Amino acid sequence: MNDFRVGDDTGMRLYPALRVSLRHPPVEFMDLVAAALDDFGVIAIEETDDGSIQAFISDAHQRDAASEAVRRMLPDATITSRDVPDDNWAERSQAALRAIRAGALTVAPPWDVPLDASGQVIVIVPSTGFGTGHHATTRLCLEALQRAPVGGASVLDAGTGSGVLAIAAAKRGAQRVVAIDNDPDAVANAAENAALNDAQLDLRVAPLEGLENGVPFDVVTANLTGATLVKYASKLEALSSAAATLILSGLRGEEEQDVRRAFRRCRVVGRESDDGWVCLVMRRSQA
């Protein structure tokens, strides 16, 4: 549930937010802030007129922890906590989204579905600003997924968000797709998107560590963060079948070696990068 409160004067709802600014922000400034906030219930994120990044947090109790996470990634940043009136900021932050291409796939919001797109189209209703295909890591995962042996496979999408990777796997002919996220709102959004795309998904509100090993998966996608991938490497390996393909992203270049080392039972068979973000394709050992 979103942790908003009613304003004192106008009665307008107030949402907890963080504003992050840098004197000399890098090109990937928004991506860095988004990555730092990945585990803190971000509803939407936008760039303000002065070049700052403003992120709306679903739970005010998480805002201090979110601020510390940003400070660790961007120690020179100025970070301000705010309560922002509900003046249609979510709609504004998402209205500019347009269809994008990722290999043979087109990912589009409902208002920009191309009529003449070649290949397959995935329609995604933006919910949090993530998983719409516009982030480099999502595009890299989508492209890697199209090269993976998905047809007839069992697929796990860990941290599904909007469900775009799970939907892509289903469209590529996966026999079974399990998509998990610990955020109920994300899973609700993924269910909406799955219905829009006539994709059969096994959607679950569940933390990765709580997922039973059970029957292993042939393909695993995990677009998380570098630190999260390191933390759950052994779990992701345990969920993977012998010779499974693991598609891992959400990590920065400087985190790559730590992630490689953490996946001790896998070897790297593919690597792509975009704007400092890395996607690793790994093959699980058959032993």
JSON list of C-alpha atoms in Angstrom, two decimals, residues 78-218:
[
{"chain": "A", "resi": 78, "resn": "THR", "atom": "CA", "xyz": [22.78, 16.37, -2.60]},
{"chain": "A", "resi": 79, "resn": "ILE", "atom": "CA", "xyz": [19.77, 14.34, -1.42]},
{"chain": "A", "resi": 80, "resn": "THR", "atom": "CA", "xyz": [16.59, 15.96, -0.11]},
{"chain": "A", "resi": 81, "resn": "SER", "atom": "CA", "xyz": [13.53, 14.27, 1.35]},
{"chain": "A", "resi": 82, "resn": "ARG", "atom": "CA", "xyz": [10.23, 15.82, 0.29]},
{"chain": "A", "resi": 83, "resn": "ASP", "atom": "CA", "xyz": [6.48, 15.28, 0.49]},
{"chain": "A", "resi": 84, "resn": "VAL", "atom": "CA", "xyz": [5.11, 15.98, -2.98]},
{"chain": "A", "resi": 85, "resn": "PRO", "atom": "CA", "xyz": [1.45, 16.86, -3.69]},
{"chain": "A", "resi": 86, "resn": "ASP", "atom": "CA", "xyz": [-0.38, 14.55, -6.07]},
{"chain": "A", "resi": 87, "resn": "ASP", "atom": "CA", "xyz": [-0.59, 16.81, -9.14]},
{"chain": "A", "resi": 88, "resn": "ASN", "atom": "CA", "xyz": [-0.54, 14.01, -11.70]},
{"chain": "A", "resi": 89, "resn": "TRP", "atom": "CA", "xyz": [3.23, 13.53, -11.45]},
{"chain": "A", "resi": 90, "resn": "ALA", "atom": "CA", "xyz": [2.93, 9.82, -12.32]},
{"chain": "A", "resi": 91, "resn": "GLU", "atom": "CA", "xyz": [1.13, 10.58, -15.54]},
{"chain": "A", "resi": 92, "resn": "ARG", "atom": "CA", "xyz": [3.66, 13.29, -16.42]},
{"chain": "A", "resi": 93, "resn": "SER", "atom": "CA", "xyz": [6.63, 11.03, -15.76]},
{"chain": "A", "resi": 94, "resn": "GLN", "atom": "CA", "xyz": [5.23, 8.32, -18.04]},
{"chain": "A", "resi": 95, "resn": "ALA", "atom": "CA", "xyz": [3.46, 10.28, -20.78]},
{"chain": "A", "resi": 96, "resn": "ALA", "atom": "CA", "xyz": [6.63, 10.75, -22.81]},
{"chain": "A", "resi": 97, "resn": "LEU", "atom": "CA", "xyz": [7.30, 7.01, -23.06]},
{"chain": "A", "resi": 98, "resn": "ARG", "atom": "CA", "xyz": [7.25, 5.68, -26.63]},
{"chain": "A", "resi": 99, "resn": "ALA", "atom": "CA", "xyz": [7.72, 2.28, -28.25]},
{"chain": "A", "resi": 100, "resn": "ILE", "atom": "CA", "xyz": [11.27, 0.95, -28.38]},
{"chain": "A", "resi": 101, "resn": "ARG", "atom": "CA", "xyz": [12.92, -1.89, -30.29]},
{"chain": "A", "resi": 102, "resn": "ALA", "atom": "CA", "xyz": [15.00, -4.66, -28.72]},
{"chain": "A", "resi": 103, "resn": "GLY", "atom": "CA", "xyz": [16.12, -7.07, -31.39]},
{"chain": "A", "resi": 104, "resn": "ALA", "atom": "CA", "xyz": [13.01, -8.42, -33.13]},
{"chain": "A", "resi": 105, "resn": "LEU", "atom": "CA", "xyz": [10.77, -7.28, -30.26]},
{"chain": "A", "resi": 106, "resn": "THR", "atom": "CA", "xyz": [8.95, -3.98, -29.92]},
{"chain": "A", "resi": 107, "resn": "VAL", "atom": "CA", "xyz": [7.96, -2.91, -26.41]},
{"chain": "A", "resi": 108, "resn": "ALA", "atom": "CA", "xyz": [5.25, -0.26, -26.43]},
{"chain": "A", "resi": 109, "resn": "PRO", "atom": "CA", "xyz": [2.95, 1.57, -24.00]},
{"chain": "A", "resi": 110, "resn": "PRO", "atom": "CA", "xyz": [-0.75, 1.28, -24.96]},
{"chain": "A", "resi": 111, "resn": "TRP", "atom": "CA", "xyz": [-0.77, 4.78, -26.48]},
{"chain": "A", "resi": 112, "resn": "ASP", "atom": "CA", "xyz": [2.10, 4.12, -28.90]},
{"chain": "A", "resi": 113, "resn": "VAL", "atom": "CA", "xyz": [1.56, 0.62, -30.30]},
{"chain": "A", "resi": 114, "resn": "PRO", "atom": "CA", "xyz": [2.98, 0.65, -33.85]},
{"chain": "A", "resi": 115, "resn": "LEU", "atom": "CA", "xyz": [0.61, -0.69, -36.49]},
{"chain": "A", "resi": 116, "resn": "ASP", "atom": "CA", "xyz": [3.38, -1.66, -38.89]},
{"chain": "A", "resi": 117, "resn": "ALA", "atom": "CA", "xyz": [5.92, -3.18, -36.47]},
{"chain": "A", "resi": 118, "resn": "SER", "atom": "CA", "xyz": [7.84, -6.16, -37.78]},
{"chain": "A", "resi": 119, "resn": "GLY", "atom": "CA", "xyz": [8.36, -9.01, -35.31]},
{"chain": "A", "resi": 120, "resn": "GLN", "atom": "CA", "xyz": [6.48, -9.32, -32.03]},
{"chain": "A", "resi": 121, "resn": "VAL", "atom": "CA", "xyz": [4.99, -6.47, -30.00]},
{"chain": "A", "resi": 122, "resn": "ILE", "atom": "CA", "xyz": [4.75, -6.48, -26.20]},
{"chain": "A", "resi": 123, "resn": "VAL", "atom": "CA", "xyz": [2.35, -3.93, -24.72]},
{"chain": "A", "resi": 124, "resn": "ILE", "atom": "CA", "xyz": [3.39, -2.71, -21.27]},
{"chain": "A", "resi": 125, "resn": "VAL", "atom": "CA", "xyz": [1.30, -0.42, -19.07]},
{"chain": "A", "resi": 126, "resn": "PRO", "atom": "CA", "xyz": [3.86, 1.71, -17.20]},
{"chain": "A", "resi": 127, "resn": "SER", "atom": "CA", "xyz": [3.52, 1.40, -13.46]},
{"chain": "A", "resi": 128, "resn": "THR", "atom": "CA", "xyz": [6.80, 2.38, -11.84]},
{"chain": "A", "resi": 129, "resn": "GLY", "atom": "CA", "xyz": [8.88, 3.71, -14.72]},
{"chain": "A", "resi": 130, "resn": "PHE", "atom": "CA", "xyz": [10.84, 0.42, -14.77]},
{"chain": "A", "resi": 131, "resn": "GLY", "atom": "CA", "xyz": [10.45, -2.61, -16.98]},
{"chain": "A", "resi": 132, "resn": "THR", "atom": "CA", "xyz": [9.12, -0.60, -19.90]},
{"chain": "A", "resi": 133, "resn": "GLY", "atom": "CA", "xyz": [12.12, -1.52, -22.05]},
{"chain": "A", "resi": 134, "resn": "HIS", "atom": "CA", "xyz": [13.59, 1.97, -21.89]},
{"chain": "A", "resi": 135, "resn": "HIS", "atom": "CA", "xyz": [16.28, 1.09, -19.37]},
{"chain": "A", "resi": 136, "resn": "ALA", "atom": "CA", "xyz": [19.47, -0.28, -20.92]},
{"chain": "A", "resi": 137, "resn": "THR", "atom": "CA", "xyz": [19.45, -3.40, -18.74]},
{"chain": "A", "resi": 138, "resn": "THR", "atom": "CA", "xyz": [15.92, -4.35, -19.82]},
{"chain": "A", "resi": 139, "resn": "ARG", "atom": "CA", "xyz": [16.85, -3.98, -23.50]},
{"chain": "A", "resi": 140, "resn": "LEU", "atom": "CA", "xyz": [20.01, -6.03, -23.00]},
{"chain": "A", "resi": 141, "resn": "CYS", "atom": "CA", "xyz": [18.04, -8.80, -21.29]},
{"chain": "A", "resi": 142, "resn": "LEU", "atom": "CA", "xyz": [15.39, -8.80, -24.01]},
{"chain": "A", "resi": 143, "resn": "GLU", "atom": "CA", "xyz": [18.05, -9.12, -26.69]},
{"chain": "A", "resi": 144, "resn": "ALA", "atom": "CA", "xyz": [19.83, -11.92, -24.80]},
{"chain": "A", "resi": 145, "resn": "LEU", "atom": "CA", "xyz": [16.54, -13.73, -24.25]},
{"chain": "A", "resi": 146, "resn": "GLN", "atom": "CA", "xyz": [15.94, -13.81, -27.99]},
{"chain": "A", "resi": 147, "resn": "ARG", "atom": "CA", "xyz": [19.23, -15.67, -28.44]},
{"chain": "A", "resi": 148, "resn": "ALA", "atom": "CA", "xyz": [18.56, -18.13, -25.60]},
{"chain": "A", "resi": 149, "resn": "PRO", "atom": "CA", "xyz": [17.06, -21.64, -26.02]},
{"chain": "A", "resi": 150, "resn": "VAL", "atom": "CA", "xyz": [13.62, -20.60, -24.75]},
{"chain": "A", "resi": 151, "resn": "GLY", "atom": "CA", "xyz": [11.35, -22.68, -26.99]},
{"chain": "A", "resi": 152, "resn": "GLY", "atom": "CA", "xyz": [9.78, -25.47, -24.94]},
{"chain": "A", "resi": 153, "resn": "ALA", "atom": "CA", "xyz": [11.84, -24.47, -21.87]},
{"chain": "A", "resi": 154, "resn": "SER", "atom": "CA", "xyz": [10.89, -23.75, -18.28]},
{"chain": "A", "resi": 155, "resn": "VAL", "atom": "CA", "xyz": [11.79, -20.15, -17.42]},
{"chain": "A", "resi": 156, "resn": "LEU", "atom": "CA", "xyz": [12.18, -18.26, -14.14]},
{"chain": "A", "resi": 157, "resn": "ASP", "atom": "CA", "xyz": [12.06, -14.47, -14.16]},
{"chain": "A", "resi": 158, "resn": "ALA", "atom": "CA", "xyz": [13.42, -13.29, -10.80]},
{"chain": "A", "resi": 159, "resn": "GLY", "atom": "CA", "xyz": [12.34, -9.75, -9.92]},
{"chain": "A", "resi": 160, "resn": "THR", "atom": "CA", "xyz": [9.82, -9.58, -12.74]},
{"chain": "A", "resi": 161, "resn": "GLY", "atom": "CA", "xyz": [8.71, -5.94, -12.28]},
{"chain": "A", "resi": 162, "resn": "SER", "atom": "CA", "xyz": [6.37, -5.19, -15.19]},
{"chain": "A", "resi": 163, "resn": "GLY", "atom": "CA", "xyz": [6.66, -8.78, -16.40]},
{"chain": "A", "resi": 164, "resn": "VAL", "atom": "CA", "xyz": [8.21, -7.76, -19.72]},
{"chain": "A", "resi": 165, "resn": "LEU", "atom": "CA", "xyz": [10.94, -10.44, -19.69]},
{"chain": "A", "resi": 166, "resn": "ALA", "atom": "CA", "xyz": [8.49, -13.16, -18.62]},
{"chain": "A", "resi": 167, "resn": "ILE", "atom": "CA", "xyz": [6.05, -12.10, -21.35]},
{"chain": "A", "resi": 168, "resn": "ALA", "atom": "CA", "xyz": [8.87, -12.14, -23.91]},
{"chain": "A", "resi": 169, "resn": "ALA", "atom": "CA", "xyz": [9.79, -15.68, -22.83]},
{"chain": "A", "resi": 170, "resn": "ALA", "atom": "CA", "xyz": [6.17, -16.80, -23.21]},
{"chain": "A", "resi": 171, "resn": "LYS", "atom": "CA", "xyz": [5.98, -15.24, -26.67]},
{"chain": "A", "resi": 172, "resn": "ARG", "atom": "CA", "xyz": [9.20, -17.05, -27.59]},
{"chain": "A", "resi": 173, "resn": "GLY", "atom": "CA", "xyz": [7.55, -20.37, -26.90]},
{"chain": "A", "resi": 174, "resn": "ALA", "atom": "CA", "xyz": [8.53, -21.20, -23.33]},
{"chain": "A", "resi": 175, "resn": "GLN", "atom": "CA", "xyz": [6.53, -24.12, -21.98]},
{"chain": "A", "resi": 176, "resn": "ARG", "atom": "CA", "xyz": [6.37, -22.73, -18.42]},
{"chain": "A", "resi": 177, "resn": "VAL", "atom": "CA", "xyz": [7.18, -19.27, -17.11]},
{"chain": "A", "resi": 178, "resn": "VAL", "atom": "CA", "xyz": [7.36, -18.52, -13.38]},
{"chain": "A", "resi": 179, "resn": "ALA", "atom": "CA", "xyz": [7.70, -14.82, -12.59]},
{"chain": "A", "resi": 180, "resn": "ILE", "atom": "CA", "xyz": [8.33, -13.64, -9.03]},
{"chain": "A", "resi": 181, "resn": "ASP", "atom": "CA", "xyz": [8.65, -10.30, -7.28]},
{"chain": "A", "resi": 182, "resn": "ASN", "atom": "CA", "xyz": [8.48, -9.30, -3.63]},
{"chain": "A", "resi": 183, "resn": "ASP", "atom": "CA", "xyz": [6.41, -6.20, -4.51]},
{"chain": "A", "resi": 184, "resn": "PRO", "atom": "CA", "xyz": [2.65, -6.94, -4.74]},
{"chain": "A", "resi": 185, "resn": "ASP", "atom": "CA", "xyz": [2.10, -3.83, -6.88]},
{"chain": "A", "resi": 186, "resn": "ALA", "atom": "CA", "xyz": [4.69, -5.02, -9.39]},
{"chain": "A", "resi": 187, "resn": "VAL", "atom": "CA", "xyz": [3.04, -8.44, -9.62]},
{"chain": "A", "resi": 188, "resn": "ALA", "atom": "CA", "xyz": [-0.36, -6.80, -10.11]},
{"chain": "A", "resi": 189, "resn": "ASN", "atom": "CA", "xyz": [1.10, -4.73, -12.95]},
{"chain": "A", "resi": 190, "resn": "ALA", "atom": "CA", "xyz": [2.73, -7.83, -14.45]},
{"chain": "A", "resi": 191, "resn": "ALA", "atom": "CA", "xyz": [-0.62, -9.65, -14.33]},
{"chain": "A", "resi": 192, "resn": "GLU", "atom": "CA", "xyz": [-2.27, -6.74, -16.17]},
{"chain": "A", "resi": 193, "resn": "ASN", "atom": "CA", "xyz": [0.45, -6.79, -18.81]},
{"chain": "A", "resi": 194, "resn": "ALA", "atom": "CA", "xyz": [0.31, -10.58, -19.17]},
{"chain": "A", "resi": 195, "resn": "ALA", "atom": "CA", "xyz": [-3.44, -10.35, -19.86]},
{"chain": "A", "resi": 196, "resn": "LEU", "atom": "CA", "xyz": [-2.88, -7.59, -22.44]},
{"chain": "A", "resi": 197, "resn": "ASN", "atom": "CA", "xyz": [-0.40, -9.80, -24.26]},
{"chain": "A", "resi": 198, "resn": "ASP", "atom": "CA", "xyz": [-2.30, -13.10, -23.84]},
{"chain": "A", "resi": 199, "resn": "ALA", "atom": "CA", "xyz": [0.73, -14.55, -22.04]},
{"chain": "A", "resi": 200, "resn": "GLN", "atom": "CA", "xyz": [0.33, -17.44, -19.62]},
{"chain": "A", "resi": 201, "resn": "LEU", "atom": "CA", "xyz": [2.51, -16.73, -16.59]},
{"chain": "A", "resi": 202, "resn": "ASP", "atom": "CA", "xyz": [2.77, -18.28, -13.14]},
{"chain": "A", "resi": 203, "resn": "LEU", "atom": "CA", "xyz": [3.00, -15.03, -11.18]},
{"chain": "A", "resi": 204, "resn": "ARG", "atom": "CA", "xyz": [3.94, -15.06, -7.51]},
{"chain": "A", "resi": 205, "resn": "VAL", "atom": "CA", "xyz": [4.49, -12.47, -4.81]},
{"chain": "A", "resi": 206, "resn": "ALA", "atom": "CA", "xyz": [7.56, -14.06, -3.26]},
{"chain": "A", "resi": 207, "resn": "PRO", "atom": "CA", "xyz": [11.11, -13.20, -2.25]},
{"chain": "A", "resi": 208, "resn": "LEU", "atom": "CA", "xyz": [13.79, -15.03, -4.19]},
{"chain": "A", "resi": 209, "resn": "GLU", "atom": "CA", "xyz": [15.18, -16.66, -1.07]},
{"chain": "A", "resi": 210, "resn": "GLY", "atom": "CA", "xyz": [11.76, -18.09, -0.25]},
{"chain": "A", "resi": 211, "resn": "LEU", "atom": "CA", "xyz": [11.30, -19.86, -3.59]},
{"chain": "A", "resi": 212, "resn": "GLU", "atom": "CA", "xyz": [11.54, -23.63, -3.23]},
{"chain": "A", "resi": 213, "resn": "ASN", "atom": "CA", "xyz": [14.17, -25.24, -5.41]},
{"chain": "A", "resi": 214, "resn": "GLY", "atom": "CA", "xyz": [11.82, -27.92, -6.75]},
{"chain": "A", "resi": 215, "resn": "VAL", "atom": "CA", "xyz": [12.05, -28.71, -10.47]},
{"chain": "A", "resi": 216, "resn": "PRO", "atom": "CA", "xyz": [14.98, -26.67, -11.84]},
{"chain": "A", "resi": 217, "resn": "PHE", "atom": "CA", "xyz": [14.57, -24.12, -14.63]},
{"chain": "A", "resi": 218, "resn": "ASP", "atom": "CA", "xyz": [16.17, -24.28, -18.08]}
]
